[in-house]
Coordinates of C-alpha atoms in Angstrom, one line a residue:
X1185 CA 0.0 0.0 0.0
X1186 CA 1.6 3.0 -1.1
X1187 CA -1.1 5.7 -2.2
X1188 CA -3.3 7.9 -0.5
X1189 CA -6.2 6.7 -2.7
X1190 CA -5.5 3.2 -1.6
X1191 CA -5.2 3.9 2.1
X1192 CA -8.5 6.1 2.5
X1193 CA -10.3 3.3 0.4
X1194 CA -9.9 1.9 4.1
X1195 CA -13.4 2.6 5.5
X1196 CA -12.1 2.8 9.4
X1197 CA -9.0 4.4 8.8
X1198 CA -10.9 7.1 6.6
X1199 CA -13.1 7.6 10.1
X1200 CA -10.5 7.7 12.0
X1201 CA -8.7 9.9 10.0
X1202 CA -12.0 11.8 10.0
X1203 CA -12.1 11.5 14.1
X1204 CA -8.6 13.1 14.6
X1205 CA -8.5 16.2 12.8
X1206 CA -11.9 16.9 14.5
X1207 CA -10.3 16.4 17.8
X1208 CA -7.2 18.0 16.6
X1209 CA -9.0 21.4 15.6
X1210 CA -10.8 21.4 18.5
X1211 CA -7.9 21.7 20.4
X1212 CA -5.8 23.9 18.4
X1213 CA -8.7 26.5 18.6
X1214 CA -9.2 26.3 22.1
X1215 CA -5.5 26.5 22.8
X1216 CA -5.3 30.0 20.7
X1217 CA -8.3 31.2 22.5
X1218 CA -7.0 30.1 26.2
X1219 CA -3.6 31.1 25.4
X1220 CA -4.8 34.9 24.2
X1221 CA -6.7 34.5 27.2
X1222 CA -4.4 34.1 29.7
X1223 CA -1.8 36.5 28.3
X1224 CA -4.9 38.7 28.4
X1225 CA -5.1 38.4 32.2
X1226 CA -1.5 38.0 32.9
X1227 CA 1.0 38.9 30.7
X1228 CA 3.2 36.4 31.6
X1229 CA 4.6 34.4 28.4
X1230 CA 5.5 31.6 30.8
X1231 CA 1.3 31.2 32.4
X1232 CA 0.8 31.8 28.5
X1233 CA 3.3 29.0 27.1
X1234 CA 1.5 26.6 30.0
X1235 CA -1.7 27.5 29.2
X1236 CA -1.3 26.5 25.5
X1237 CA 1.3 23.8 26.1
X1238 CA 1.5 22.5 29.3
X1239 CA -1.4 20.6 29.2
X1240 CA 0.6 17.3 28.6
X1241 CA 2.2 17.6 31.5
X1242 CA -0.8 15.5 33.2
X1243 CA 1.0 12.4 30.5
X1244 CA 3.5 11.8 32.6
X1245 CA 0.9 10.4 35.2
X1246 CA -0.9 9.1 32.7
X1247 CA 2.6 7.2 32.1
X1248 CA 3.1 6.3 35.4
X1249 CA -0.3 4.9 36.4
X1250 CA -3.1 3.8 33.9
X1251 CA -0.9 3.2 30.4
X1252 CA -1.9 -0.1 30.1
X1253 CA -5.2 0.8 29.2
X1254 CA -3.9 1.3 25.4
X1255 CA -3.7 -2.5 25.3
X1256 CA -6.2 -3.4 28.1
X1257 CA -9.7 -1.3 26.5
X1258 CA -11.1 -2.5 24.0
X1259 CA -10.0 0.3 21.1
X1260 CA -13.2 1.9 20.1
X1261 CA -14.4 2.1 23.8
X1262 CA -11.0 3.9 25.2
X1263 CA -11.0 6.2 22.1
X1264 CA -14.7 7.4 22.7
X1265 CA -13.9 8.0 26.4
X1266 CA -10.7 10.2 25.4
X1267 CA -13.6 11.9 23.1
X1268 CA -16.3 12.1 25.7
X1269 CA -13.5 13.9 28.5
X1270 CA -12.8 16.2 25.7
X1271 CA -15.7 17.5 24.6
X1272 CA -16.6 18.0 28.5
X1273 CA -13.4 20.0 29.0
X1274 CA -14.2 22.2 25.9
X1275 CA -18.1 23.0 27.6
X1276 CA -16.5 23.9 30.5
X1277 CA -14.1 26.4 29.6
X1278 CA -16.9 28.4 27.3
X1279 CA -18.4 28.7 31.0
X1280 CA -17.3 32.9 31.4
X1281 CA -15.4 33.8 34.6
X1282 CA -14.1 30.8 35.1
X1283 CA -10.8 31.1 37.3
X1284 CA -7.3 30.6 35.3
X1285 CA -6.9 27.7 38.4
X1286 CA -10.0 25.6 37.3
X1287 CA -9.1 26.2 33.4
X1288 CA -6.0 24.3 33.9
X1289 CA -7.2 22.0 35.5
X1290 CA -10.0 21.0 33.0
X1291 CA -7.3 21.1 30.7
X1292 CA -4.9 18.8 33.1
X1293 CA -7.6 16.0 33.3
X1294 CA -8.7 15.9 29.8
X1295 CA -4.9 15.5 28.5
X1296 CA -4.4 12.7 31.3
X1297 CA -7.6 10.7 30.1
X1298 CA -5.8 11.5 26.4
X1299 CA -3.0 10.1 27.4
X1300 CA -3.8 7.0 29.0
X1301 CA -6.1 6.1 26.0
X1302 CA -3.9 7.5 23.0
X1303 CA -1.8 4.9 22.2
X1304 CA -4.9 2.9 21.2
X1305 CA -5.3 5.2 18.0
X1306 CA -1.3 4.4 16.9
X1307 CA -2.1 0.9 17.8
X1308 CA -5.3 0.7 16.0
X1309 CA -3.3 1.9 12.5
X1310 CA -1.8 -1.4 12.3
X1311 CA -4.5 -3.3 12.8
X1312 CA -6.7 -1.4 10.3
X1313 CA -3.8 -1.4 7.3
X1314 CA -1.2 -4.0 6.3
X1315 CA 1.9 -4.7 7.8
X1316 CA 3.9 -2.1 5.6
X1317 CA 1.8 0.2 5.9
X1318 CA 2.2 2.0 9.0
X1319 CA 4.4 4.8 7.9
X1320 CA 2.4 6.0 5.4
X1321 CA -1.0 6.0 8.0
X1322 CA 0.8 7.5 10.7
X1323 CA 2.5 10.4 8.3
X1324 CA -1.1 10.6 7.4
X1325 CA -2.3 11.1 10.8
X1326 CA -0.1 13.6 11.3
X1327 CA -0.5 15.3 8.3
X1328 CA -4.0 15.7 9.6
X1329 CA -2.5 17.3 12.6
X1330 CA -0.5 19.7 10.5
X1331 CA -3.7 20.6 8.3
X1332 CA -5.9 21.2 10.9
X1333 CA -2.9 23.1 13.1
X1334 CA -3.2 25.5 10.1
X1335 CA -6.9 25.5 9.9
X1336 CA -7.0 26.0 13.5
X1337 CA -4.8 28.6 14.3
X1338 CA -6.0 30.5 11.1
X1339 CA -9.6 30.2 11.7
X1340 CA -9.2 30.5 15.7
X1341 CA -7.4 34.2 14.9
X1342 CA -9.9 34.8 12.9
X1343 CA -12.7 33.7 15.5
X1344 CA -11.2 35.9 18.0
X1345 CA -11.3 39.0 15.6
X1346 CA -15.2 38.4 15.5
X1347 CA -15.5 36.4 19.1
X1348 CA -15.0 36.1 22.8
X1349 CA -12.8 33.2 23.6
X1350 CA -15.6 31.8 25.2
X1351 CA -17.6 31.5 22.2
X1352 CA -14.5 29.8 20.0
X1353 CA -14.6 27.3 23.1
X1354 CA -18.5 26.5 22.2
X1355 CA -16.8 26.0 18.6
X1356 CA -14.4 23.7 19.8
X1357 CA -16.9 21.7 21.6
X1358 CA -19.2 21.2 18.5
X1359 CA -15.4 19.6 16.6
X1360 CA -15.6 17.5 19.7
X1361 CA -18.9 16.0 19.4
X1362 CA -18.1 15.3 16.2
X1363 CA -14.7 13.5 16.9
X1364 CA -17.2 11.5 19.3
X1365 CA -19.6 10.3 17.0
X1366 CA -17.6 9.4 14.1
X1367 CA -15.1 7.5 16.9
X1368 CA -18.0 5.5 18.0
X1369 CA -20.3 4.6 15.0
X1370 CA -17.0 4.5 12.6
X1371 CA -14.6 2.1 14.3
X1372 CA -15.7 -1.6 14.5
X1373 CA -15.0 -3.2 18.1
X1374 CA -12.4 -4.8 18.7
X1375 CA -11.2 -7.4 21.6
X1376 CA -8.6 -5.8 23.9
X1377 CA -4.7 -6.3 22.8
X1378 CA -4.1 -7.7 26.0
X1379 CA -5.9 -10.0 28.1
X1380 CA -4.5 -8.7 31.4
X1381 CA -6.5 -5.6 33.5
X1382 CA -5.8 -2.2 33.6
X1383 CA -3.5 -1.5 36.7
X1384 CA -0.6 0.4 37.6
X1385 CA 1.2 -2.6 38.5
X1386 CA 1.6 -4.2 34.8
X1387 CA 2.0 -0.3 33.6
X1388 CA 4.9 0.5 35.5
X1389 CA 6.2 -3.0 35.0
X1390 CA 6.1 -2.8 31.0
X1391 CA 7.2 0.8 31.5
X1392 CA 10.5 -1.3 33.0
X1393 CA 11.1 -3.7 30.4
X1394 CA 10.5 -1.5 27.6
X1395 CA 13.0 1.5 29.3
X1396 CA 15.8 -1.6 30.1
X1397 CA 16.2 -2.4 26.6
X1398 CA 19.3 0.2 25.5
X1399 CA 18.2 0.3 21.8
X1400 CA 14.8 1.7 23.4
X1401 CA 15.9 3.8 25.5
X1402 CA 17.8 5.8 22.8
X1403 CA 14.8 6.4 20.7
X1404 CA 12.8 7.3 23.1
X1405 CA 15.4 9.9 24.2
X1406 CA 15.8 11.4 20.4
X1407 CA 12.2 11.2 20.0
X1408 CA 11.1 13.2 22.9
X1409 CA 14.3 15.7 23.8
X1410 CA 15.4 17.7 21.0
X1411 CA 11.5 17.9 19.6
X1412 CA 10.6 19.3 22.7
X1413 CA 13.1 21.9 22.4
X1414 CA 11.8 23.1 19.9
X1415 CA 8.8 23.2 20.5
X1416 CA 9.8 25.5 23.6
X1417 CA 10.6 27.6 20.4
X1418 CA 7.0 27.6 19.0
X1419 CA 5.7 28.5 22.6
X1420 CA 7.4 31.8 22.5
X1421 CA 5.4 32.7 19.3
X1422 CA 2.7 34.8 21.1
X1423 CA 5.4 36.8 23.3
X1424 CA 7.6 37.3 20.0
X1425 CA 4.5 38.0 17.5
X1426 CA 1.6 39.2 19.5
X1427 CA -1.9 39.4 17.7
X1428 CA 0.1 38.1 14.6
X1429 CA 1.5 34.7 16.1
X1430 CA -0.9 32.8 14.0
X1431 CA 0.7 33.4 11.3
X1432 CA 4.1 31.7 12.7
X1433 CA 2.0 28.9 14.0
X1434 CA 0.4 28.3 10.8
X1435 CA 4.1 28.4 9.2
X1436 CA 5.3 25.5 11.6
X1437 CA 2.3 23.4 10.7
X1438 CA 2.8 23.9 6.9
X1439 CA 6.1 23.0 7.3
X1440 CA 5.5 19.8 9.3
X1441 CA 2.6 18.6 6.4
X1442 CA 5.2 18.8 3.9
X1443 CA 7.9 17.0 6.2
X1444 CA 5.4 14.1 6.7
X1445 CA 3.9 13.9 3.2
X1446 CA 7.3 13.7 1.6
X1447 CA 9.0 11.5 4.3
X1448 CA 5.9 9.0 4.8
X1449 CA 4.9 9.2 1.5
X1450 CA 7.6 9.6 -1.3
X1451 CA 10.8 8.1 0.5
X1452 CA 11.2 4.6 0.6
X1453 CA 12.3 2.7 3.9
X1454 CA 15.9 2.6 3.2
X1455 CA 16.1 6.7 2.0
X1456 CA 13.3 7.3 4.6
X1457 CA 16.8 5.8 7.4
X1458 CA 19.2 7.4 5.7
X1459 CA 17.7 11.1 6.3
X1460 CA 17.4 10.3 9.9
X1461 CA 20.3 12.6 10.9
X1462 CA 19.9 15.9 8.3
X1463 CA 16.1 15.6 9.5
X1464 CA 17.4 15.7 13.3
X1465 CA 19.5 19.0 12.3
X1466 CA 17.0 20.3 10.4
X1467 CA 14.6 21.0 13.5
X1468 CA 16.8 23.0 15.6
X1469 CA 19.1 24.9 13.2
X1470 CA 16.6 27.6 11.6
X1471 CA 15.6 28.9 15.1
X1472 CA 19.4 30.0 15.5
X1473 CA 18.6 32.8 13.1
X1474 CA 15.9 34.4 15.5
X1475 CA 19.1 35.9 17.6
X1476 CA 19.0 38.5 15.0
X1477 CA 15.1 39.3 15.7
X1478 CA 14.3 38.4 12.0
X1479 CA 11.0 40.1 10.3
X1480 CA 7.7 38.3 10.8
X1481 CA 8.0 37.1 7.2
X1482 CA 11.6 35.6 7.7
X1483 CA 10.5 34.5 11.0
X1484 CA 7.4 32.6 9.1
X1485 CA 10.2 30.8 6.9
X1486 CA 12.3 29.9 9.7
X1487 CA 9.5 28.3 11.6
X1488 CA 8.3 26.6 7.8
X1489 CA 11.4 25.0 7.4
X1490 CA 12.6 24.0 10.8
X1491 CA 9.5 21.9 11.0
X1492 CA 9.9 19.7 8.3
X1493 CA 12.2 17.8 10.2
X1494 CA 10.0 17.1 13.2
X1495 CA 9.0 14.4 10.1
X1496 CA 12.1 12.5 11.6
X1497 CA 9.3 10.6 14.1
X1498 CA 8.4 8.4 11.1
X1499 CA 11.6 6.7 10.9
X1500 CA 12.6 6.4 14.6
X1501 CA 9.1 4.8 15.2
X1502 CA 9.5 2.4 12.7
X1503 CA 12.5 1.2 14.9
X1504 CA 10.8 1.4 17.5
X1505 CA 7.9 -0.7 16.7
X1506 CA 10.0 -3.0 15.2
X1507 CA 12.2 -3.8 18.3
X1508 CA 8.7 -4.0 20.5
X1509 CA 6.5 -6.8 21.7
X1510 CA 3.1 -7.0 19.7
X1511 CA 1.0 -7.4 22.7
X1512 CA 2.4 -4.0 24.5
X1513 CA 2.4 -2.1 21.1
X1514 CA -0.3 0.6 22.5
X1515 CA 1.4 1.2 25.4
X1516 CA 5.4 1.4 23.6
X1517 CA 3.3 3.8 21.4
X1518 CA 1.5 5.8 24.0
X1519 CA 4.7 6.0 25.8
X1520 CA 6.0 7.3 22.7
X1521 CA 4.0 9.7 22.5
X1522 CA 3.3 10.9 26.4
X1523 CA 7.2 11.1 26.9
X1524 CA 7.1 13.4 24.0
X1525 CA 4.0 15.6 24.5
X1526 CA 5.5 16.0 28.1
X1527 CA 8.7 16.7 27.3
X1528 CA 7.3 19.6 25.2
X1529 CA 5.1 21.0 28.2
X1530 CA 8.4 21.1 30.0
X1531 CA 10.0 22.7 27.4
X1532 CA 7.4 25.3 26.6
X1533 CA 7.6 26.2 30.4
X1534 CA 11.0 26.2 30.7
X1535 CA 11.3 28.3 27.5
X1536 CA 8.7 30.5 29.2
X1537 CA 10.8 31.2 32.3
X1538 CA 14.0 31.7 29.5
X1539 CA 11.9 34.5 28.1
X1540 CA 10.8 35.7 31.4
X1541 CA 14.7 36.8 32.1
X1542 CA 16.1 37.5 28.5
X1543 CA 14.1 39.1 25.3
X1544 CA 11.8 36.6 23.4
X1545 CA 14.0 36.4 20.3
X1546 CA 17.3 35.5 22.1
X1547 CA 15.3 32.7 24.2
X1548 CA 14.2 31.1 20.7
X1549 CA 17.7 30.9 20.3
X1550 CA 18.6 29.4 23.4
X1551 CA 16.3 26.8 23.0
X1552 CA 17.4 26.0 19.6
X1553 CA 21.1 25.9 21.0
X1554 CA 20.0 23.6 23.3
X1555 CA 18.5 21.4 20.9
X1556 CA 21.1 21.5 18.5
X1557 CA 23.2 19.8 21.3
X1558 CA 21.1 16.9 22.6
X1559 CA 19.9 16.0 18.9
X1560 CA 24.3 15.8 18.6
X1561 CA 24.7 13.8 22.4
X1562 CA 21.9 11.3 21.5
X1563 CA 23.3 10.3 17.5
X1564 CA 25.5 8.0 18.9
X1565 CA 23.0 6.0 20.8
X1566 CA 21.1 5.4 17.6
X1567 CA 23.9 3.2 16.2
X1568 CA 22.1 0.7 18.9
X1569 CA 19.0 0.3 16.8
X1570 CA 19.4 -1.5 13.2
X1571 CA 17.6 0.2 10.4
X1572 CA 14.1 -1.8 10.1
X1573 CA 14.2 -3.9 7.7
X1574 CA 11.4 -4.3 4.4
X1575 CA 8.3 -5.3 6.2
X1576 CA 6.5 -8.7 3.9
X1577 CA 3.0 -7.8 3.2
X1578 CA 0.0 -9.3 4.8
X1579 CA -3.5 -9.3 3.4
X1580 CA -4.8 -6.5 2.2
X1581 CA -8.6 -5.9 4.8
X1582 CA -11.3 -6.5 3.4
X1583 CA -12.8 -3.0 2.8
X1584 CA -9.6 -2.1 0.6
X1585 CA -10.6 -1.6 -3.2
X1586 CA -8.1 -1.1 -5.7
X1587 CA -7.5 2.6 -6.9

């Protein structure tokens, strides 16, 4: 399978394609309208940078506790639940005078259920396509991420021209209940991965064997450090651009279509290993140029091109999923994930605080420094994991018409 006419001939991947960029535009406009919000309220770029990013903070409990719910739910059940929490959390923060206190907090618990249940979705793409597949649904699933980032934070500046936050928060809530239904009615059930319960017991104890292996542990390092890094860099957008930091955001997400439509799409495994370590420069070095306070127009080029390379996932998951047990896939992929949406909460704060101290356009370029040299202390431990090697195929589901 190697078209996109193929692959959305796929009747539950095309719904749960469908499912995620509702979800995904949902929170994208709620994050513009609680981060213009709180900056609103506080002027602080560091409550600002949580407010928008720090949300996945809450994974690292969801990590450390319930995990094992990617493989112990039943798919379509622990994806409706993540849907259902959302589209709570987006009714309650249209609620007006809501205290900054409470709003992170409805943002807190709806990332935790998120991330306790998200690795079911990653999961779920190999079960829905072939074997060799995978790469180009996930670069397809994140493609949706980077469209509906751009639709987002476009429409969400524009909402905010016309509307109150609250009433772009009733507009996320509506994306929500759509994510809901076409989660529930679009996605056949499916037996849980695993047969054991969800506990914190078998979480923490697959968390163990999965962080013991070296191999592992160095991906999941370059996939969660140096990306979160940057990011930090994308959370200083509001403080560096003001009412025009849509604009950069949209940039970032352009970028990071075309990074994942060319990697997961038009590079074959063995060129898609091969760019692993120009793609790993790629993210970091454009932000170096901010130092010099670049115009918003250079500044929207920077961001473009710097996030092609957060396209270097694709690869390093393959690895990953190749040196993983079958069974535990949703939770090595939710850890995946968590570790990496956390690292960029911590990141966004920290670049907050950086920005707090020093003018915005020289903390872009710390950040960027920084993750110039972990992306250059972590190559070495990726000479541990053995490129993956050309998956066979297995048959094609039964839903799949030729194109």
């Amino acid at each position: 399978m190697r078209t996109y006419s193929e692959l959305f001939a796929v009747t539950e991947f095309r719904n749960l394609f469908v499912a995620n960029c509702a979800g995904i535009a949902a929170h994208t406009t709620s994050a513009l309208a609680l981060g213009s919000l709180t900056y609103a309220v506080t002027g602080s770029a560091l409550l600002t940078a949580l407010s928008m990013f720090g949300a996945p903070l809450a994974s690292v409990l969801g990590s450390l506790t319930l995990l094992s719910a990617a493989d112990s739910l039943p798919p379509r059940r622990a994806l409706t639940l993540a849907a259902l929490v959302g589209l709570a959390g987006a009714v309650l923060q249209a609620v007006p005078g809501l205290p900054l206190s409470v709003r992170f907090a409805v943002i807190l618990l709806v990332a935790y259920v998120g991330s306790v249940t998200g690795g079911a979705r990653w999961a779920l793409i190999n079960d829905i396509l072939p074997a060799d597949a995978y790469v180009l649904g996930r670069s397809t699933m994140n493609v949706s991420v980077g469209v509906m980032q751009i639709a987002g934070f476009g429409a969400g500046g524009l909402l905010l021209v016309w509307l109150s936050p609250y009433q772009v928060f009733l507009v996320a809530a509506a994306l929500r209940a759509l994510a809901v239904a076409v989660t529930w009615f679009g996605l056949r059930e499916r037996p849980a991965r695993a047969g054991a319960r969800t506990s914190t017991t078998r979480t923490m104890r697959i968390n163990r064997e999965l962080w013991a292996d070296p191999g592992r542990r160095s991906l999941y390092l370059n996939l969660w450090l140096p990306n979160g890094l940057v990011v930090g860099c994308e959370a200083l957008f509001l403080p560096y651009a003001g009412d025009r930091a849509g604009f950069l955001f949209a940039a970032g997400a352009v970028g990071m279509l075309a990074g994942d439509v060319l990697v997961g799409r038009f590079l074959p495994a063995t060129a898609r290993q091969r760019c692993v370590l120009p793609l790993r420069l790629l993210l970091p070095v454009p932000y170096l140029v901010f130092l010099i306070r670049p115009e918003l127009p250079v500044a929207m080029l920077l961001a473009l091109v710097a996030s092609v390379g957060f396209a270097v996932s694709l690869p390093l998951q393959e690895r990953l999923i190749a040196c993983s047990p079958p069974q535990n896939r949703g939770q090595v992929l939710g850890l995946q994930q968590n570790g990496m949406l956390a690292g960029q909460a911590v990141f966004a704060a920290l670049a907050g605080t950086v920005a707090d101290l020093l003018p915005t356009h020289r903390a872009v370029a710390v950040m960027a420094g920084l993750s110039l040299l972990t992306t250059l202390l972590f190559t070495r431990g990726l000479r541990r994991t053995a490129p993956v090697p050309v998956a066979r195929n297995r048959p094609v589901p039964a839903d799949v018409r030729s194109a």
